[in-house]
Short mmCIF file of C-alpha atoms and ligand atoms in Angstrom, two decimals:
data_model
loop_
_atom_site.label_atom_id
_atom_site.label_comp_id
_atom_site.label_asym_id
_atom_site.label_seq_id
_atom_site.Cartn_x
_atom_site.Cartn_y
_atom_site.Cartn_z
CA MET A 1 23.01 0.28 10.87
CA GLY A 2 19.31 -0.26 11.58
CA LEU A 3 16.26 1.05 9.69
CA VAL A 4 12.70 1.35 10.98
CA THR A 5 9.96 1.76 8.35
CA LEU A 6 6.53 3.25 9.05
CA GLY A 7 3.57 4.12 6.85
CA CYS A 8 2.51 2.80 3.46
CA ALA A 9 3.86 0.45 0.81
CA LYS A 10 5.47 3.40 -0.98
CA ASN A 11 7.54 4.11 2.12
CA GLN A 12 8.53 0.46 2.25
CA VAL A 13 9.91 0.69 -1.27
CA ASP A 14 11.82 3.85 -0.32
CA SER A 15 13.36 1.92 2.59
CA GLU A 16 14.35 -0.91 0.26
CA TYR A 17 16.23 1.60 -1.93
CA MET A 18 17.85 3.17 1.14
CA LEU A 19 18.94 -0.22 2.52
CA SER A 20 20.62 -1.05 -0.77
CA GLY A 21 22.32 2.36 -0.87
CA LEU A 22 23.54 1.91 2.72
CA ALA A 23 24.91 -1.57 1.99
CA ALA A 24 26.56 -0.29 -1.21
CA GLY A 25 28.02 2.51 0.91
CA GLY A 26 29.78 -0.06 3.06
CA LEU A 27 27.48 0.24 6.09
CA SER A 28 26.66 -3.12 7.68
CA LEU A 29 22.94 -3.67 8.28
CA THR A 30 21.28 -5.23 11.34
CA GLY A 31 17.68 -5.95 12.29
CA ASP A 32 18.63 -5.63 15.97
CA LEU A 33 18.56 -1.90 16.83
CA SER A 34 20.46 -2.49 20.08
CA ARG A 35 23.49 -3.43 17.96
CA ALA A 36 23.24 -0.52 15.50
CA GLU A 37 25.72 2.39 15.55
CA ALA A 38 23.30 4.38 13.43
CA ILE A 39 19.50 4.15 13.27
CA VAL A 40 17.27 5.55 10.52
CA VAL A 41 13.53 6.03 11.10
CA ASN A 42 11.58 6.29 7.82
CA THR A 43 8.48 8.18 8.95
CA CYS A 44 4.87 8.73 7.85
CA GLY A 45 3.19 12.14 8.06
CA PHE A 46 -0.13 11.43 6.35
CA ILE A 47 -2.63 11.82 9.21
CA GLN A 48 -2.49 12.63 12.95
CA ALA A 49 -2.38 9.01 14.12
CA ALA A 50 0.51 8.24 11.76
CA LYS A 51 2.44 11.30 12.89
CA GLU A 52 2.08 10.26 16.55
CA GLU A 53 3.26 6.75 15.69
CA SER A 54 6.30 8.22 13.92
CA ILE A 55 7.22 10.42 16.88
CA GLU A 56 6.95 7.42 19.20
CA ALA A 57 9.25 5.41 16.92
CA ILE A 58 11.81 8.24 16.88
CA LEU A 59 11.77 8.51 20.70
CA GLU A 60 12.03 4.72 20.93
CA ALA A 61 15.09 4.74 18.65
CA ALA A 62 16.61 7.63 20.59
CA ARG A 63 16.73 5.38 23.67
CA TYR A 64 19.55 3.45 22.00
CA LYS A 65 21.63 6.63 22.08
CA GLU A 66 21.41 6.85 25.88
CA PRO A 67 24.56 6.10 27.92
CA GLY A 68 25.49 2.43 27.49
CA GLY A 69 23.75 2.26 24.10
CA ARG A 70 25.67 1.55 20.86
CA CYS A 71 23.80 4.09 18.73
CA ARG A 72 25.81 7.24 17.91
CA VAL A 73 23.75 8.67 15.04
CA LEU A 74 19.94 8.93 14.71
CA ALA A 75 18.47 9.94 11.36
CA VAL A 76 14.83 10.77 10.60
CA VAL A 77 13.68 10.59 6.97
CA GLY A 78 10.45 10.35 4.99
CA CYS A 79 7.11 12.16 5.01
CA LEU A 80 7.03 13.55 8.57
CA SER A 81 10.52 14.97 8.11
CA GLN A 82 9.60 16.32 4.65
CA ARG A 83 6.61 18.14 6.13
CA TYR A 84 7.88 19.32 9.53
CA ALA A 85 11.71 19.29 9.42
CA GLU A 86 12.19 22.72 11.04
CA GLN A 87 9.70 21.99 13.84
CA LEU A 88 11.20 18.56 14.47
CA LYS A 89 14.75 19.99 14.61
CA ALA A 90 13.61 22.31 17.42
CA GLU A 91 11.67 19.65 19.32
CA LEU A 92 13.96 16.60 18.88
CA PRO A 93 17.59 17.54 19.69
CA GLU A 94 18.44 13.83 19.95
CA VAL A 95 18.10 13.53 16.16
CA ASP A 96 21.33 14.15 14.21
CA LEU A 97 20.06 14.15 10.65
CA PHE A 98 16.79 14.99 8.87
CA LEU A 99 16.06 14.05 5.26
CA GLY A 100 12.75 14.28 3.38
CA VAL A 101 11.45 12.05 0.58
CA GLY A 102 12.60 11.33 -2.98
CA ASP A 103 16.11 11.96 -4.29
CA GLU A 104 17.38 13.46 -1.01
CA GLN A 105 17.42 9.95 0.39
CA ARG A 106 20.17 8.96 -2.06
CA SER A 107 22.75 10.87 -0.01
CA LEU A 108 21.82 9.06 3.23
CA ALA A 109 24.78 6.65 3.23
CA ALA A 110 27.35 9.40 2.66
CA LEU A 111 25.77 11.62 5.34
CA LEU A 112 25.67 8.76 7.85
CA ARG A 113 29.29 7.79 7.18
CA SER A 114 30.47 11.35 7.77
CA ALA A 115 28.27 11.64 10.90
CA LEU A 116 29.88 8.40 12.15
CA GLY A 117 33.28 9.91 11.38
CA GLU A 118 33.98 7.26 8.71
CA GLY A 119 35.48 8.05 5.29
CA PRO A 120 33.44 8.32 2.07
CA GLY A 121 33.21 4.48 1.65
CA GLY A 122 31.60 2.70 -1.39
CA GLN A 123 29.56 3.92 -4.37
CA SER A 124 26.96 5.84 -2.33
CA GLY A 125 29.04 8.99 -2.98
CA CYS A 126 27.79 9.20 -6.58
CA ARG A 127 24.11 10.24 -6.35
CA GLU A 128 23.42 9.35 -10.00
CA ALA A 129 23.87 5.59 -9.62
CA ARG A 130 20.39 4.37 -8.52
CA PRO A 131 21.18 1.44 -6.23
CA LEU A 132 19.10 -1.68 -6.70
CA ARG A 133 16.65 -2.48 -3.85
CA LEU A 134 17.03 -4.82 -0.86
CA VAL A 135 13.68 -6.57 -1.05
CA GLU A 136 12.99 -8.76 1.98
CA THR A 137 9.58 -9.83 0.65
CA ALA A 138 11.22 -11.42 -2.40
CA LEU A 139 11.87 -14.47 -0.23
CA GLN A 140 8.10 -14.81 0.06
CA GLY A 141 7.80 -14.44 -3.70
CA TRP A 142 6.36 -10.92 -3.92
CA ALA A 143 7.37 -7.28 -4.13
CA TYR A 144 5.99 -3.81 -4.75
CA LEU A 145 6.86 -1.79 -7.85
CA LYS A 146 6.36 1.94 -7.29
CA ILE A 147 5.56 3.39 -10.72
CA ALA A 148 5.21 7.06 -9.81
CA GLU A 149 5.81 9.56 -7.04
CA GLY A 150 3.42 12.24 -5.77
CA CYS A 151 -0.16 13.07 -6.82
CA SER A 152 -1.83 15.86 -8.76
CA ASN A 153 -5.43 15.03 -7.81
CA HIS A 154 -5.45 17.29 -4.76
CA CYS A 155 -8.42 15.70 -3.02
CA SER A 156 -9.43 18.31 -0.46
CA TYR A 157 -8.72 16.17 2.65
CA CYS A 158 -5.36 14.80 1.55
CA ALA A 159 -1.91 16.01 2.59
CA ILE A 160 0.05 13.76 0.23
CA PRO A 161 0.46 16.32 -2.57
CA LEU A 162 1.79 18.72 0.11
CA ILE A 163 4.38 16.12 1.16
CA ARG A 164 5.27 14.21 -2.00
CA GLY A 165 4.46 16.92 -4.55
CA ASP A 166 2.65 16.56 -7.85
CA LEU A 167 2.62 13.39 -9.95
CA VAL A 168 5.98 12.30 -11.38
CA SER A 169 5.70 9.10 -13.44
CA ARG A 170 8.83 6.94 -13.56
CA PRO A 171 10.22 6.15 -17.04
CA PRO A 172 8.88 2.82 -18.38
CA HIS A 173 12.34 1.47 -19.26
CA GLU A 174 13.42 2.01 -15.65
CA LEU A 175 10.33 0.14 -14.41
CA VAL A 176 10.92 -2.74 -16.81
CA GLU A 177 14.55 -2.95 -15.65
CA GLU A 178 13.43 -3.00 -12.01
CA ALA A 179 10.71 -5.59 -12.68
CA ARG A 180 13.30 -7.81 -14.35
CA TYR A 181 15.59 -7.35 -11.36
CA LEU A 182 12.75 -8.38 -9.03
CA GLU A 183 11.99 -11.37 -11.27
CA SER A 184 15.66 -12.39 -10.97
CA LEU A 185 15.20 -12.39 -7.18
CA GLY A 186 12.40 -14.95 -7.56
CA VAL A 187 9.44 -12.54 -7.40
CA LEU A 188 6.27 -14.23 -8.68
CA GLU A 189 3.81 -11.48 -7.66
CA LEU A 190 4.43 -7.86 -8.66
CA ASN A 191 2.21 -5.34 -6.86
CA LEU A 192 2.06 -2.03 -8.75
CA ILE A 193 1.71 0.96 -6.43
CA ALA A 194 1.51 4.75 -6.62
CA GLN A 195 -0.81 7.34 -5.12
CA ASP A 196 -3.03 6.90 -8.19
CA LEU A 197 -1.88 4.15 -10.60
CA THR A 198 -4.47 5.25 -13.17
CA ALA A 199 -2.81 8.67 -13.49
CA TYR A 200 0.42 7.06 -14.69
CA GLY A 201 1.94 8.94 -17.62
CA ARG A 202 -0.47 11.91 -17.44
CA ASP A 203 2.41 14.20 -16.49
CA ARG A 204 4.56 13.08 -19.42
CA GLY A 205 2.59 14.02 -22.51
CA LYS A 206 0.54 12.02 -25.02
CA ASP A 207 3.37 9.86 -26.43
CA HIS A 208 4.23 8.47 -23.01
CA PRO A 209 2.59 5.12 -22.14
CA ASP A 210 -0.31 5.17 -19.70
CA LEU A 211 -0.94 2.39 -17.18
CA GLU A 212 -2.30 0.08 -19.88
CA GLY A 213 0.80 0.71 -21.99
CA LEU A 214 3.09 0.07 -19.04
CA LEU A 215 1.29 -3.20 -18.27
CA ARG A 216 1.72 -4.38 -21.86
CA LEU A 217 5.46 -3.70 -21.51
CA LEU A 218 5.72 -5.58 -18.21
CA LEU A 219 3.79 -8.51 -19.73
CA SER A 220 6.07 -8.69 -22.79
CA GLU A 221 9.40 -7.90 -21.06
CA THR A 222 9.04 -10.15 -17.98
CA GLY A 223 7.67 -13.57 -17.19
CA ILE A 224 6.26 -12.59 -13.79
CA PRO A 225 3.07 -14.70 -13.45
CA TRP A 226 1.08 -12.43 -11.11
CA ILE A 227 0.70 -8.64 -11.59
CA ARG A 228 -1.62 -6.83 -9.17
CA LEU A 229 -2.96 -3.26 -9.32
CA LEU A 230 -3.20 -1.33 -6.02
CA TYR A 231 -4.53 2.27 -5.64
CA THR A 232 -6.53 3.09 -8.77
CA HIS A 233 -8.86 6.13 -8.94
CA PRO A 234 -12.52 5.68 -10.04
CA ALA A 235 -12.41 8.91 -12.04
CA HIS A 236 -9.41 7.69 -14.06
CA LEU A 237 -10.11 3.96 -14.56
CA GLU A 238 -10.43 3.42 -18.33
CA GLU A 239 -12.36 0.67 -20.19
CA GLY A 240 -9.23 -0.27 -22.16
CA LEU A 241 -7.44 -1.22 -18.96
CA LEU A 242 -10.40 -3.36 -17.85
CA GLU A 243 -10.42 -5.13 -21.22
CA LEU A 244 -6.69 -5.85 -20.87
CA MET A 245 -7.27 -7.20 -17.35
CA GLY A 246 -10.11 -9.36 -18.68
CA SER A 247 -7.94 -10.86 -21.44
CA GLU A 248 -4.60 -11.27 -19.62
CA ARG A 249 -4.52 -13.99 -16.93
CA ARG A 250 -1.16 -12.66 -15.58
CA ILE A 251 -2.92 -9.46 -14.51
CA LEU A 252 -4.78 -10.60 -11.42
CA PRO A 253 -8.58 -10.05 -11.40
CA TYR A 254 -8.11 -7.70 -8.47
CA LEU A 255 -8.62 -3.95 -8.16
CA ASP A 256 -8.05 -1.63 -5.24
CA LEU A 257 -10.54 1.16 -6.06
CA PRO A 258 -10.92 3.71 -3.21
CA VAL A 259 -14.41 5.29 -3.56
CA GLN A 260 -14.05 7.32 -0.34
CA HIS A 261 -17.81 8.09 -0.23
CA ALA A 262 -21.10 7.68 -2.15
CA ALA A 263 -23.04 10.85 -1.38
CA ASP A 264 -22.48 13.15 -4.37
CA ARG A 265 -22.53 16.24 -2.16
CA ILE A 266 -19.64 14.85 -0.10
CA LEU A 267 -17.78 13.50 -3.16
CA GLY A 268 -17.97 17.05 -4.53
CA ARG A 269 -16.65 18.60 -1.30
CA MET A 270 -13.83 16.01 -1.32
CA GLY A 271 -12.87 16.92 -4.89
CA ARG A 272 -13.17 13.28 -6.05
CA LYS A 273 -14.20 14.24 -9.61
CA THR A 274 -16.84 11.50 -9.85
CA THR A 275 -20.35 10.60 -8.68
CA ALA A 276 -22.00 7.57 -7.06
CA GLU A 277 -23.84 6.75 -10.30
CA LYS A 278 -20.64 6.90 -12.36
CA MET A 279 -18.90 4.60 -9.86
CA ARG A 280 -21.86 2.19 -9.90
CA SER A 281 -21.74 1.82 -13.68
CA LEU A 282 -17.93 1.64 -13.67
CA ILE A 283 -18.00 -1.23 -11.16
CA ARG A 284 -20.80 -2.97 -13.07
CA ARG A 285 -18.72 -2.70 -16.29
CA ALA A 286 -15.54 -3.86 -14.53
CA ARG A 287 -17.32 -7.00 -13.27
CA GLU A 288 -18.61 -7.66 -16.81
CA LEU A 289 -15.15 -7.34 -18.37
CA VAL A 290 -13.02 -9.04 -15.69
CA ASP A 291 -14.12 -12.53 -14.67
CA SER A 292 -14.12 -13.22 -10.89
CA LEU A 293 -12.99 -9.63 -10.20
CA VAL A 294 -12.09 -9.01 -6.54
CA LEU A 295 -12.71 -5.42 -5.45
CA ARG A 296 -11.11 -3.64 -2.52
CA THR A 297 -12.07 -0.12 -1.53
CA THR A 298 -11.48 2.58 1.07
CA VAL A 299 -14.04 4.97 2.59
CA LEU A 300 -13.70 8.09 4.71
CA LEU A 301 -16.33 8.72 7.40
CA GLY A 302 -17.22 11.97 9.17
CA TYR A 303 -16.01 14.31 6.43
CA PRO A 304 -16.91 17.95 7.29
CA GLY A 305 -20.59 18.48 6.52
CA GLU A 306 -21.46 14.76 6.34
CA THR A 307 -25.10 14.38 7.44
CA LEU A 308 -26.83 11.22 8.62
CA ARG A 309 -28.52 11.11 5.18
CA ASP A 310 -25.08 11.19 3.49
CA PHE A 311 -23.90 8.38 5.75
CA GLU A 312 -27.00 6.32 4.95
CA ALA A 313 -26.36 6.87 1.23
CA LEU A 314 -22.89 5.39 1.72
CA LEU A 315 -24.25 2.43 3.70
CA GLU A 316 -26.78 1.73 0.91
CA PHE A 317 -24.02 1.95 -1.72
CA ILE A 318 -21.77 -0.49 0.18
CA ALA A 319 -24.67 -2.91 0.75
CA GLU A 320 -25.54 -2.75 -2.96
CA VAL A 321 -22.04 -2.96 -4.52
CA ARG A 322 -20.76 -5.63 -2.08
CA PHE A 323 -16.98 -5.08 -2.19
CA ASP A 324 -14.79 -8.03 -1.23
CA ARG A 325 -12.51 -5.87 0.91
CA LEU A 326 -13.02 -2.50 2.54
CA GLY A 327 -10.96 -0.19 4.75
CA ALA A 328 -12.87 2.54 6.64
CA PHE A 329 -11.25 5.57 8.27
CA ALA A 330 -12.54 8.46 10.38
CA TYR A 331 -11.77 11.82 8.83
CA SER A 332 -9.01 13.75 10.64
CA PRO A 333 -8.35 17.38 9.66
CA GLU A 334 -4.93 17.91 8.06
CA GLU A 335 -3.52 21.45 8.22
CA ASP A 336 -3.05 23.27 4.93
CA THR A 337 -5.62 21.04 3.18
CA PRO A 338 -8.80 22.69 1.83
CA ALA A 339 -11.00 20.37 3.93
CA ALA A 340 -9.41 21.65 7.16
CA GLY A 341 -11.12 24.98 6.48
CA GLN A 342 -14.53 23.51 5.66
CA GLY A 343 -17.32 23.85 8.27
CA GLY A 344 -19.68 21.16 9.61
CA ARG A 345 -17.35 19.13 11.87
CA VAL A 346 -18.74 15.70 12.87
CA PRO A 347 -18.02 14.89 16.55
CA ARG A 348 -15.28 12.22 17.07
CA ALA A 349 -17.65 9.77 18.83
CA GLU A 350 -20.14 10.02 15.97
CA LYS A 351 -17.37 9.52 13.37
CA GLU A 352 -16.21 6.40 15.16
CA ARG A 353 -19.79 5.10 15.49
CA ARG A 354 -20.20 5.46 11.71
CA VAL A 355 -16.89 3.66 11.07
CA GLU A 356 -17.98 0.81 13.35
CA MET A 357 -21.40 0.50 11.68
CA LEU A 358 -19.86 0.42 8.21
CA LEU A 359 -17.18 -2.12 9.16
CA GLU A 360 -19.85 -4.37 10.70
CA LEU A 361 -21.87 -4.24 7.46
CA GLN A 362 -18.70 -5.02 5.45
CA ARG A 363 -17.72 -7.88 7.76
CA ARG A 364 -20.98 -9.64 6.89
CA ILE A 365 -20.50 -8.99 3.16
CA SER A 366 -16.86 -10.21 3.22
CA ALA A 367 -17.93 -13.37 5.08
CA GLU A 368 -20.64 -14.11 2.48
CA ARG A 369 -18.33 -13.47 -0.46
CA ASN A 370 -15.56 -15.52 1.15
CA ALA A 371 -17.97 -18.42 1.77
CA GLY A 372 -18.45 -18.53 -2.01
CA ARG A 373 -14.82 -19.66 -2.34
CA VAL A 374 -15.33 -22.91 -0.35
CA GLY A 375 -14.92 -25.98 -2.55
CA ARG A 376 -12.88 -24.16 -5.17
CA VAL A 377 -9.25 -25.03 -6.01
CA LEU A 378 -7.19 -21.82 -5.96
CA PRO A 379 -3.56 -21.12 -6.87
CA VAL A 380 -1.92 -19.84 -3.67
CA LEU A 381 1.43 -18.09 -3.26
CA ILE A 382 3.06 -19.68 -0.21
CA GLU A 383 4.50 -16.97 2.04
CA ARG A 384 5.61 -18.71 5.21
CA ALA A 385 5.51 -21.69 7.51
CA LEU A 386 3.52 -21.05 10.66
CA GLU A 387 5.64 -20.83 13.81
CA PRO A 388 5.34 -23.73 16.28
CA GLY A 389 2.86 -22.60 18.93
CA GLU A 390 1.20 -20.23 16.48
CA ALA A 391 -2.60 -20.68 16.33
CA LEU A 392 -3.62 -23.03 13.50
CA CYS A 393 -0.04 -24.36 13.25
CA ALA A 394 -0.99 -27.88 14.28
CA GLU A 395 -3.75 -28.16 11.68
CA TYR A 396 -2.39 -26.10 8.79
CA GLY A 397 1.34 -25.37 9.04
CA TRP A 398 1.50 -22.80 6.21
CA ALA A 399 0.13 -19.37 5.26
CA GLY A 400 -0.19 -17.93 1.78
CA ARG A 401 -2.34 -15.69 -0.37
CA SER A 402 -4.59 -16.25 -3.36
CA ALA A 403 -5.27 -13.78 -6.17
CA ALA A 404 -8.03 -12.40 -3.91
CA HIS A 405 -5.59 -11.48 -1.12
CA ALA A 406 -3.32 -8.45 -1.57
CA PRO A 407 -0.23 -8.45 0.64
CA GLU A 408 -0.37 -6.97 4.13
CA VAL A 409 -4.08 -5.97 4.00
CA ASP A 410 -6.40 -8.84 2.93
CA GLY A 411 -5.90 -11.76 5.32
CA TRP A 412 -4.52 -15.24 4.55
CA VAL A 413 -5.09 -18.67 3.10
CA TYR A 414 -4.04 -21.16 5.77
CA LEU A 415 -3.11 -24.48 4.25
CA ALA A 416 -1.96 -27.99 5.03
CA GLY A 417 0.58 -29.65 2.77
CA GLN A 418 3.94 -31.41 2.56
CA ARG A 419 7.27 -30.26 1.17
CA LEU A 420 6.10 -26.67 0.56
CA GLU A 421 8.46 -23.72 0.00
CA PRO A 422 7.95 -20.00 0.75
CA GLY A 423 7.91 -18.07 -2.52
CA SER A 424 6.31 -20.87 -4.55
CA PHE A 425 2.78 -21.66 -5.77
CA ALA A 426 0.50 -24.49 -4.68
CA ARG A 427 -3.02 -25.48 -5.78
CA VAL A 428 -5.26 -25.43 -2.71
CA ARG A 429 -8.79 -26.81 -2.28
CA ILE A 430 -10.66 -24.41 0.03
CA LYS A 431 -12.48 -26.28 2.80
CA GLU A 432 -13.50 -23.46 5.11
CA ALA A 433 -13.94 -19.67 5.07
CA GLN A 434 -14.11 -17.02 7.77
CA ASP A 435 -14.73 -13.25 7.40
CA TYR A 436 -11.38 -12.62 5.70
CA ASP A 437 -9.28 -15.82 5.88
CA LEU A 438 -9.60 -19.09 3.96
CA PHE A 439 -8.53 -22.61 5.00
CA GLY A 440 -7.65 -25.56 2.81
CA ALA A 441 -5.29 -28.29 1.73
CA VAL A 442 -2.88 -28.69 -1.16
CA VAL A 443 -4.14 -30.79 -4.09
CA ASP A 444 -1.64 -32.18 -6.62
S1 LIG B 1 -5.78 10.51 -5.12
FE1 LIG B 1 -5.14 9.73 -3.14
S2 LIG B 1 -3.05 10.50 -2.82
FE2 LIG B 1 -3.98 11.70 -4.46
S3 LIG B 1 -4.79 13.51 -3.43
FE3 LIG B 1 -6.46 12.00 -3.62
S4 LIG B 1 -6.41 10.84 -1.69
FE4 LIG B 1 -4.45 11.95 -1.86
#
């Protein structure tokens, strides 16, 4: 049984649940698709590029079903399937099973066993029992904790509410139980994720804890030393949360705060419920309350109606605020979203030119901010030994991340040291910095 995961961190967590359900259902797992009797592709359907990547992965997996291949059952699950199941059924006859997102995925093991002609097997029959997760990253000392599903913000360019539905916050006791489970696997860094972390609890009434309340629970009920917040929303980030971050060293001084744009006219068309001035003062306040705060953001270029003046306003904002990390994307129209019907299309070449210009500005800012870390001694979570023959292996031998590096997006700390272990901390003196990566040696 093989599983291919595409898309975001939330999809990765879904795959970890599915892997555990499949194992509990008596299906043996393999990382080598050529040896799998059944293959599951967990897809992404967020934007055009991601959809194309998902289709390619499905066709790639289908090759293992060709004569001589071991694969007998191909299943497609996740966001693309949730959004386009009927169309995909018509266009992809090689696929045997389609499942969407959420609870449907709990029946995957039982459906695969019957498609393989095998009996009901282990516990996967009972949908109520939420299997624990198979968390590969725990060996590197970190894991994601998905605290909610869906989103009720309905930003006008975004298809996620159409795919994953409105916000559904997970019960805090369930999250504490899962965090404790991850801690028992050796997880030292817990990365909280959702579509909008700062909306946590808003769908559950005033007595339900919000994000700050959930964090206080995780701090008191676990001993996990590093807790990181990914995907907050500038319109929902409260001062109380910033004060808690500023006073609790186990909550990393790190915020992923997608601003998306900085021209109020465009922010309004996007439905972002905030303004450039509000975001400026929020960021100023956050840096006052949280010492050494590292800020990541995301921006969307070429939104319908974006003028050169709007783009310049964004460039000025980015040059002024100086984020540590920034992801920039060209707008792509998503059907059934309000933005898809808005006029004022920006030509593709011009969108890409604006993305390039903004990334070049950010590269310089990241390099300057990274240079400021040279000479400092930073706690680093060791993730892996570098492979022989890998660049830098001779000089450094190991790769890890500091509090300023979120997993999978922010680059590495390359380090030299003896007797190091993946999934453990080391104190590292930074000797050199590049645009995104740092280089140093372990100090005792
Ligand atoms: S907050 Fe994020 S996930 Fe939610 S609608 Fe807006 S862009 Fe989409």
